[in-house]
Short mmCIF file of C-alpha atoms and ligand atoms in Angstrom, two decimals:
data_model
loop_
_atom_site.label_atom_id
_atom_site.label_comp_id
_atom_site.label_asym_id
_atom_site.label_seq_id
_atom_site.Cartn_x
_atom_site.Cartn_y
_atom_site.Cartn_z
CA UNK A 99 0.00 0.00 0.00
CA UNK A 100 2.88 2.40 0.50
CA UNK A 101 3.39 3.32 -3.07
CA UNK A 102 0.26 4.63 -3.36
CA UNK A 103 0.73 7.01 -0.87
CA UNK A 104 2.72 9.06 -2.91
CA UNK A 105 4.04 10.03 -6.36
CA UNK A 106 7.71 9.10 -6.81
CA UNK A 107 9.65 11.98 -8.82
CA UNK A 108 11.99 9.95 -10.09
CA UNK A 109 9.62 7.55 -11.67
CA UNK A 110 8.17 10.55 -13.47
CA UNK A 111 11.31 11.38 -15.91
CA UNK A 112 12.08 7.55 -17.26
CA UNK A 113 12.43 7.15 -20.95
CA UNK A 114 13.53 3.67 -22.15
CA UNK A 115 14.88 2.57 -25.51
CA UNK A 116 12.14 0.88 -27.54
CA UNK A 117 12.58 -2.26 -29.76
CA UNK A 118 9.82 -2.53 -32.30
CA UNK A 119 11.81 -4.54 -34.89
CA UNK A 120 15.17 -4.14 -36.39
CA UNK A 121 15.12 -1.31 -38.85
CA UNK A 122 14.23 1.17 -35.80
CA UNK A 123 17.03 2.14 -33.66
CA UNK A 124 16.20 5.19 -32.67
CA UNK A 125 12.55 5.50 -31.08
CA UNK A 126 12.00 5.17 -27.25
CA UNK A 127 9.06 5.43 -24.74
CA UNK A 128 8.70 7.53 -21.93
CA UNK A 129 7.20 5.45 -19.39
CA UNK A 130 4.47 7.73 -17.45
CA UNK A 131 2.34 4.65 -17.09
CA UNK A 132 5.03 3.95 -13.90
CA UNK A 133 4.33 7.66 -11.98
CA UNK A 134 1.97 5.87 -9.77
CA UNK A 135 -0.44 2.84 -9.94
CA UNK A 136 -4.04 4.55 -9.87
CA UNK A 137 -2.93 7.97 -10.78
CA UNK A 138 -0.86 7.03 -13.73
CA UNK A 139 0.29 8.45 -17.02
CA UNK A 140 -1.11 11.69 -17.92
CA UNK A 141 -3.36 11.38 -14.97
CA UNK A 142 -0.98 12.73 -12.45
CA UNK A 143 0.39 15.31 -15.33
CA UNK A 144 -3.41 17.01 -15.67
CA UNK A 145 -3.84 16.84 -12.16
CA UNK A 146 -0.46 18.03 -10.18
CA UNK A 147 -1.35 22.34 -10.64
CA UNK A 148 -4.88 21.60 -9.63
CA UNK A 149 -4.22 19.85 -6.55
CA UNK A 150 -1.14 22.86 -6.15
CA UNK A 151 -4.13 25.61 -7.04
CA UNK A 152 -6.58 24.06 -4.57
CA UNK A 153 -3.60 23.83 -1.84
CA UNK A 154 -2.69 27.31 -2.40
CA UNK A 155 -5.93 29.14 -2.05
CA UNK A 156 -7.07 27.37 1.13
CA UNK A 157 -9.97 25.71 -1.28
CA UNK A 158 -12.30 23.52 0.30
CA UNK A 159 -12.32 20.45 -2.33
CA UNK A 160 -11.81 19.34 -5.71
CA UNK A 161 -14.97 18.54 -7.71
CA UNK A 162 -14.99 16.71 -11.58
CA UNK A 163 -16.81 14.73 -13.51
CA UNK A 164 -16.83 11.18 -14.95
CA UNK A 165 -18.45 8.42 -16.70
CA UNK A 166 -18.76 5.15 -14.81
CA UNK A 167 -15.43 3.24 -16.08
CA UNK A 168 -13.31 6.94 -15.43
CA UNK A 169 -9.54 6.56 -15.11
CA UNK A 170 -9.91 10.08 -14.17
CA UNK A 171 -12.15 9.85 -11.47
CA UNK A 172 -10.23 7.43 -9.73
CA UNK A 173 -7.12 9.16 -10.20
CA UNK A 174 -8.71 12.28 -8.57
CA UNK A 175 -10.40 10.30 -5.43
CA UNK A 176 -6.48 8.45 -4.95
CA UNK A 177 -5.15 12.34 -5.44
CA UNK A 178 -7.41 13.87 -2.68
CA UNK A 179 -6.49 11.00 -0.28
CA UNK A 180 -2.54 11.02 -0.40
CA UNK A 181 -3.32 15.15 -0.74
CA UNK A 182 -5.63 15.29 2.33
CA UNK A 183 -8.04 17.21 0.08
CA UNK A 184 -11.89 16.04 -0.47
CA UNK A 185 -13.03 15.22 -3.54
CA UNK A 186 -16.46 14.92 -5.56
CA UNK A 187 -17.51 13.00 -8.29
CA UNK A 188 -19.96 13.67 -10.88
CA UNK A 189 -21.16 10.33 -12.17
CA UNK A 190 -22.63 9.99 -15.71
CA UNK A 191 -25.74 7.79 -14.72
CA UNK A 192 -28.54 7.87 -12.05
CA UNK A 193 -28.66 4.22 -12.94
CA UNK A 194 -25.82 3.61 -10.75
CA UNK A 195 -24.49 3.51 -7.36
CA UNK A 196 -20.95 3.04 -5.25
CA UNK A 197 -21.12 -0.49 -5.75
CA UNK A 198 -21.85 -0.35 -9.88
CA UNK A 199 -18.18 -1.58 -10.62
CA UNK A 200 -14.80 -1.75 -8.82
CA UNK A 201 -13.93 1.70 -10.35
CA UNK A 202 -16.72 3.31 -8.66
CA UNK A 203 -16.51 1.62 -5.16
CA UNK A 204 -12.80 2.47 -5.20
CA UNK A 205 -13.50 5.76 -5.79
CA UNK A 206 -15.86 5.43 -2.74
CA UNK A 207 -13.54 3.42 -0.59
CA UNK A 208 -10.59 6.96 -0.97
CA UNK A 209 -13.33 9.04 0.36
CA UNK A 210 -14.73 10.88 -2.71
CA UNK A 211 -18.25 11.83 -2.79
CA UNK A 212 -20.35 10.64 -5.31
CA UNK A 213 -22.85 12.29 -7.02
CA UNK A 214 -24.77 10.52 -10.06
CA UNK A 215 -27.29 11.84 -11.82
CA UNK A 216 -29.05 11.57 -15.27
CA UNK A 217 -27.37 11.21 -18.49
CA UNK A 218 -29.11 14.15 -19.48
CA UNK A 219 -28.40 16.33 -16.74
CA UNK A 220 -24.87 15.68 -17.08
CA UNK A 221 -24.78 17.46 -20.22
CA UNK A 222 -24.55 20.62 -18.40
CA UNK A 223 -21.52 19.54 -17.12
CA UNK A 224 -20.15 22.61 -18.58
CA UNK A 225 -22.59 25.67 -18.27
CA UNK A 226 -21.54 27.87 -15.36
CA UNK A 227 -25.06 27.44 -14.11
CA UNK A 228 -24.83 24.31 -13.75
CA UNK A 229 -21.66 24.29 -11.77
CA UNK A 230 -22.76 27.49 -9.67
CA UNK A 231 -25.99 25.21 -8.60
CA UNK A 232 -22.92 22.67 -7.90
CA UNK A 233 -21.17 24.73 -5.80
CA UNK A 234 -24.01 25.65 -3.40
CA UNK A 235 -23.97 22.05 -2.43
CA UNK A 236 -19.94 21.59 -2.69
CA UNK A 237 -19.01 24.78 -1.37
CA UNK A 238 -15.63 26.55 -2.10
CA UNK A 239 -14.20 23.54 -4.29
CA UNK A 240 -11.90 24.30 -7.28
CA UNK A 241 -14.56 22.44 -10.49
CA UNK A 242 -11.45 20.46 -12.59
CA UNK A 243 -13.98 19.32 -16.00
CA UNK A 244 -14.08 15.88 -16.98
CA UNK A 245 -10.84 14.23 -18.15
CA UNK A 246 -8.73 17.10 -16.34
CA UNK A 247 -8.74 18.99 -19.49
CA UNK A 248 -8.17 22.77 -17.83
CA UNK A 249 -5.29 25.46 -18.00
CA UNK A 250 -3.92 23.61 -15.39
CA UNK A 251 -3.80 20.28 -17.05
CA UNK A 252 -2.24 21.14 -20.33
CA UNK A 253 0.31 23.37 -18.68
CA UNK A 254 0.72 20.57 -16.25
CA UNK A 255 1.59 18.57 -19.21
CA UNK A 256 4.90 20.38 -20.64
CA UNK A 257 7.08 18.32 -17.85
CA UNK A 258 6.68 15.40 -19.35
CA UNK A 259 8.54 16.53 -22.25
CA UNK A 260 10.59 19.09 -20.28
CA UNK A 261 12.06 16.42 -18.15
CA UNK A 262 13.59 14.86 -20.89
CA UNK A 263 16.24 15.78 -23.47
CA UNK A 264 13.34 17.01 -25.68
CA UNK A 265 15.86 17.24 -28.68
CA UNK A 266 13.49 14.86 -30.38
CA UNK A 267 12.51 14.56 -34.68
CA UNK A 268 8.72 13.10 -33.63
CA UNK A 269 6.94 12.97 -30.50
CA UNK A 270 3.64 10.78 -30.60
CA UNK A 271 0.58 10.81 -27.86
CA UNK A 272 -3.01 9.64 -27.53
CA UNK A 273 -5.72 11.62 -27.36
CA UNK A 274 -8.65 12.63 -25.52
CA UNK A 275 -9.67 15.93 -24.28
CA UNK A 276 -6.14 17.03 -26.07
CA UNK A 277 -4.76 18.31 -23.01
CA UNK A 278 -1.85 16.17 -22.79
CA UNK A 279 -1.07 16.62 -26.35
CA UNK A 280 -1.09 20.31 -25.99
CA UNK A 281 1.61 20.37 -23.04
CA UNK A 282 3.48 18.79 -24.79
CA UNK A 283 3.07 20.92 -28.45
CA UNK A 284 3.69 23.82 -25.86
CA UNK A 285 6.98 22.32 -24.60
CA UNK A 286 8.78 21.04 -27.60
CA UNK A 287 11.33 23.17 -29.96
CA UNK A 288 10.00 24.17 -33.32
CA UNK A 289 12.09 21.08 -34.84
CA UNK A 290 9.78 18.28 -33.52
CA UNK A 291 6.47 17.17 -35.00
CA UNK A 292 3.91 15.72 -32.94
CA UNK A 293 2.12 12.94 -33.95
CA UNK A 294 -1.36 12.78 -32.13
CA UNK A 295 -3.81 9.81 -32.43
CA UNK A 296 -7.07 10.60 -30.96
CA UNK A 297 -9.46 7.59 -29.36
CA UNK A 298 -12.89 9.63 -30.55
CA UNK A 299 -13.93 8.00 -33.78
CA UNK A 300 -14.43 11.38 -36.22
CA UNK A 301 -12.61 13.86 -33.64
CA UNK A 302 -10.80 17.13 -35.09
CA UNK A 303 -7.75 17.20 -33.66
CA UNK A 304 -6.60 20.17 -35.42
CA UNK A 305 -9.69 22.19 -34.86
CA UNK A 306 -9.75 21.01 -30.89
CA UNK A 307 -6.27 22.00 -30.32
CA UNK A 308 -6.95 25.55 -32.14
CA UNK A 309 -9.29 26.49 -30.00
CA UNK A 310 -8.16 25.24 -27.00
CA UNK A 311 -5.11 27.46 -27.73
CA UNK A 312 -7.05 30.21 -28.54
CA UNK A 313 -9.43 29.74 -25.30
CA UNK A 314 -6.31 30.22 -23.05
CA UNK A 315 -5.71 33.36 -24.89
CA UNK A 316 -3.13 32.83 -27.16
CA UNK A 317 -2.48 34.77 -30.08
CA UNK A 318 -3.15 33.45 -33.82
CA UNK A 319 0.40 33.66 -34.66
CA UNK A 320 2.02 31.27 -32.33
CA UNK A 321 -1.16 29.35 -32.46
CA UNK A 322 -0.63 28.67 -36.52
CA UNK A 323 2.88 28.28 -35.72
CA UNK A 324 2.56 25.78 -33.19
CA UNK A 325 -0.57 23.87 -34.85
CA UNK A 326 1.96 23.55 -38.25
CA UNK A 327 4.47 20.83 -35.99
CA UNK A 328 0.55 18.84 -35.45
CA UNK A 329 0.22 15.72 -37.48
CA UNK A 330 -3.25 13.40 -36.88
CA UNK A 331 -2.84 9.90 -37.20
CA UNK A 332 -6.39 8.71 -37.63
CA UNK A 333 -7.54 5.23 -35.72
CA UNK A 334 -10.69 5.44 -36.94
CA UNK A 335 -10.25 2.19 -38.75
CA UNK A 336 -9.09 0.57 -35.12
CA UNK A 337 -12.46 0.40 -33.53
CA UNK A 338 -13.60 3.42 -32.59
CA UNK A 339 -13.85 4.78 -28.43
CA UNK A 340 -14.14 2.44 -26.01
CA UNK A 341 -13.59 -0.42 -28.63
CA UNK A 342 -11.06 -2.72 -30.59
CA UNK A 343 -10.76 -4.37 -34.04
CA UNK A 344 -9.01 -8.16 -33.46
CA UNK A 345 -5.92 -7.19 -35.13
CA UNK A 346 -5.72 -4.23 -32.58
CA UNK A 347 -6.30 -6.83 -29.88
CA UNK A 348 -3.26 -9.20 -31.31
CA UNK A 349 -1.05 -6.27 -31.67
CA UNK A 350 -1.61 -5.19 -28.14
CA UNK A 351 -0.67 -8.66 -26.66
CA UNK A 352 2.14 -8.87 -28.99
CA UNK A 353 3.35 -5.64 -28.10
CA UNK A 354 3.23 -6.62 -24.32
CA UNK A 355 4.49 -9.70 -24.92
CA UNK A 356 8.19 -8.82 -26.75
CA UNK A 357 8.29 -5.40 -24.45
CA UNK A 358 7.07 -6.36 -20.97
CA UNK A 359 4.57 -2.84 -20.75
CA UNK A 360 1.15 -3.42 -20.46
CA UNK A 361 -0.97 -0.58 -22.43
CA UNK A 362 -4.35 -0.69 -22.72
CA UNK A 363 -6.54 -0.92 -26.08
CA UNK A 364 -8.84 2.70 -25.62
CA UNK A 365 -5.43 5.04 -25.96
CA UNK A 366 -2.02 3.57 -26.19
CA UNK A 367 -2.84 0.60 -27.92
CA UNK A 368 -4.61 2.11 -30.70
CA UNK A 369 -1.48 4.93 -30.79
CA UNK A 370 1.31 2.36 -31.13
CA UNK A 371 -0.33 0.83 -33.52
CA UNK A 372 -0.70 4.10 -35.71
CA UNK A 373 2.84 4.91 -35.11
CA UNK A 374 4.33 2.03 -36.12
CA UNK A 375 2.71 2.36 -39.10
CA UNK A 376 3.98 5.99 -40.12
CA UNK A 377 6.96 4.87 -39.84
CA UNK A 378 6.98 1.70 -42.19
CA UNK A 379 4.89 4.43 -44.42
CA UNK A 380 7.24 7.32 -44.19
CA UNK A 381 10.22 5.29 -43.69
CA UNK A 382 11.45 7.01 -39.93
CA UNK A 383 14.34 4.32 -39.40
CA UNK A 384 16.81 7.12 -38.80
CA UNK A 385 14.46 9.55 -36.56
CA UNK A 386 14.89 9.98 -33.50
CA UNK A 387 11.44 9.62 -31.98
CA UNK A 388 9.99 9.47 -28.30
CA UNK A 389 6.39 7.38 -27.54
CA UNK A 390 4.69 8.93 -24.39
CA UNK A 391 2.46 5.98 -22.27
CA UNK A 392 -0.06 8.08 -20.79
CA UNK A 393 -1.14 4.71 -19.02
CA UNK A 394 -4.70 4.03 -18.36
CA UNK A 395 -6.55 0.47 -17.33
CA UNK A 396 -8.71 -0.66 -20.35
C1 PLP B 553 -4.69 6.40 -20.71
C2 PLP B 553 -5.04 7.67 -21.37
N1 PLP B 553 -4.29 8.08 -22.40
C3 PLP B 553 -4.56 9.23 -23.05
C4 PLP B 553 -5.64 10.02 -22.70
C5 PLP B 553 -5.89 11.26 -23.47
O1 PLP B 553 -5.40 12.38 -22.79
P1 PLP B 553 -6.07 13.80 -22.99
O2 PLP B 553 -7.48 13.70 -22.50
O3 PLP B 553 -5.27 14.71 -22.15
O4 PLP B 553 -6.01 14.14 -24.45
C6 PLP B 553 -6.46 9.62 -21.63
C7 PLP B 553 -7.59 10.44 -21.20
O5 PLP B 553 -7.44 11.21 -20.31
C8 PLP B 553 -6.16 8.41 -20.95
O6 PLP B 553 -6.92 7.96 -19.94
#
């Protein structure tokens, strides 16, 4: 139990040489999936300046949202108990309860507070009515949205590029709310291209990231600048959210199997197996290229 009472720094900065067959000698992986066991990956990355805001100001609690299977939930329930900070959960479906899944109940069993309500009514999830009405019953608690997608999370992001030697030709990420993949777009020299693979069957990953950028008030210069190093690398062919093709299954368990790292099939999976692909296609053997696990359970 005593690892999960903290987050190890130095587990936070390892990047390992990665062997996907012969021709590529230069790619690696920077293993984020080892930060911590239930706040892993980009988890603890999104998650870090919130918990730092909410310490800071003498906040009462942090409040998100999830659906019922959310890595991020969890990661925020484990974060508020090694943080001494309470936490509430949103949960996508009145349907359910504390005991719905082992997700949930561990959520319960750190001491968050668990809210579920309709499908429908979680749709407002986002309208500052909505979370004003919230915050009369969770008063003085810093609102993180669902999937830790805030300022704080992207610009939480940048150290896990900034920790390396981020002298790379390709970077390559999952993607979800884009948060992670922005950090690191912020934090990389104008000489790296990074390759994002989104989970969302049909997402825009270029129009997402724009205005993201431009939400957080950046200016349309450094935004086009920045968005030019973006390249997509559809998996809409792999299954779509929440899914998996059998080839993408067979690829996972092969890729565990000759590496030793678990990933799991809704981000990194799916990612790999895009990335590997560019470079047979583009013919990378000589780049220099670094794979970030955000880790993740399913
Ligand atoms: C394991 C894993 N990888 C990648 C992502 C995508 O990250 P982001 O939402 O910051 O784009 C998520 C979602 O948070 C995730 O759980």
């Amino acid at each position: 139990m005593s690892e999960l009472n903290n987050i190890p720094s130095e587990k936070c900065s390892i990047v390992e040489r990665l062997s996907i067959n012969d021709q590529v000698s230069n790619l690696f992986i920077k293993r984020d999936d080892l930060i911590h066991p239930l706040i892993s990956g980009n988890k603890w990355r999104k998650l870090k300046l919130n918990v730092l805001h909410v310490q800071q100001n003498n906040l009462n609690g942090i409040l998100t949202f999830g659906g019922a299977y959310s890595n991020h939930l969890l990661a925020v329930a484990m974060a508020g108990k090694i943080y001494a900070i309470p936490t509430a959960g949103i949960v996508r479906g009145d349907e359910l309860n504390a005991q719905s899944n082992l997700m949930l109940s561990l959520c319960d069993s750190l001491g968050m507070k668990l809210k579920f309500v309709s499908r429908e009514e979680y749709q407002y999830k986002e309208e500052s009515e909505y979370k004003q009405e919230l915050l009369t019953e969770f008063v003085n608690y810093w609102i993180v949205p669902e999937g830790g997608g805030n300022y704080q999370g992207v610009i939480g992001c940048m150290d896990i590029l900034l920790e390396t030697s981020n002298d790379f030709d390709f970077v390559c990420v999952s993607q979800g709310t884009t948060a992670t993949s922005l950090g690191i777009l912020l934090a990389i020299p104008a000489t790296t291209k990074l390759l994002v693979c989104p989970a969302l069957k049909g997402f825009d990953s270029i129009s997402e990231m724009t205005k993201k950028l431009a939400r957080f008030g950046f200016d349309k210069e450094y935004i086009d600048e920045k968005m030019s190093q973006v390249i997509v690398l559809n998996s809409d062919d792999l299954g779509g959210y929440g899914k998996a093709t059998e080839e993408l299954k067979l690829f996972s368990n092969q890729f565990t199997r000759n590496t030793n790292i678990p990933i799991d099939l809704t981000y990194n999976a799916k990612s790999l197996y895009k990335l590997e692909e560019y470079i047979q296609t583009k013919k990378l053997y000589e780049s220099k290229i670094l794979y970030v696990h955000t880790g993740g359970f399913s």
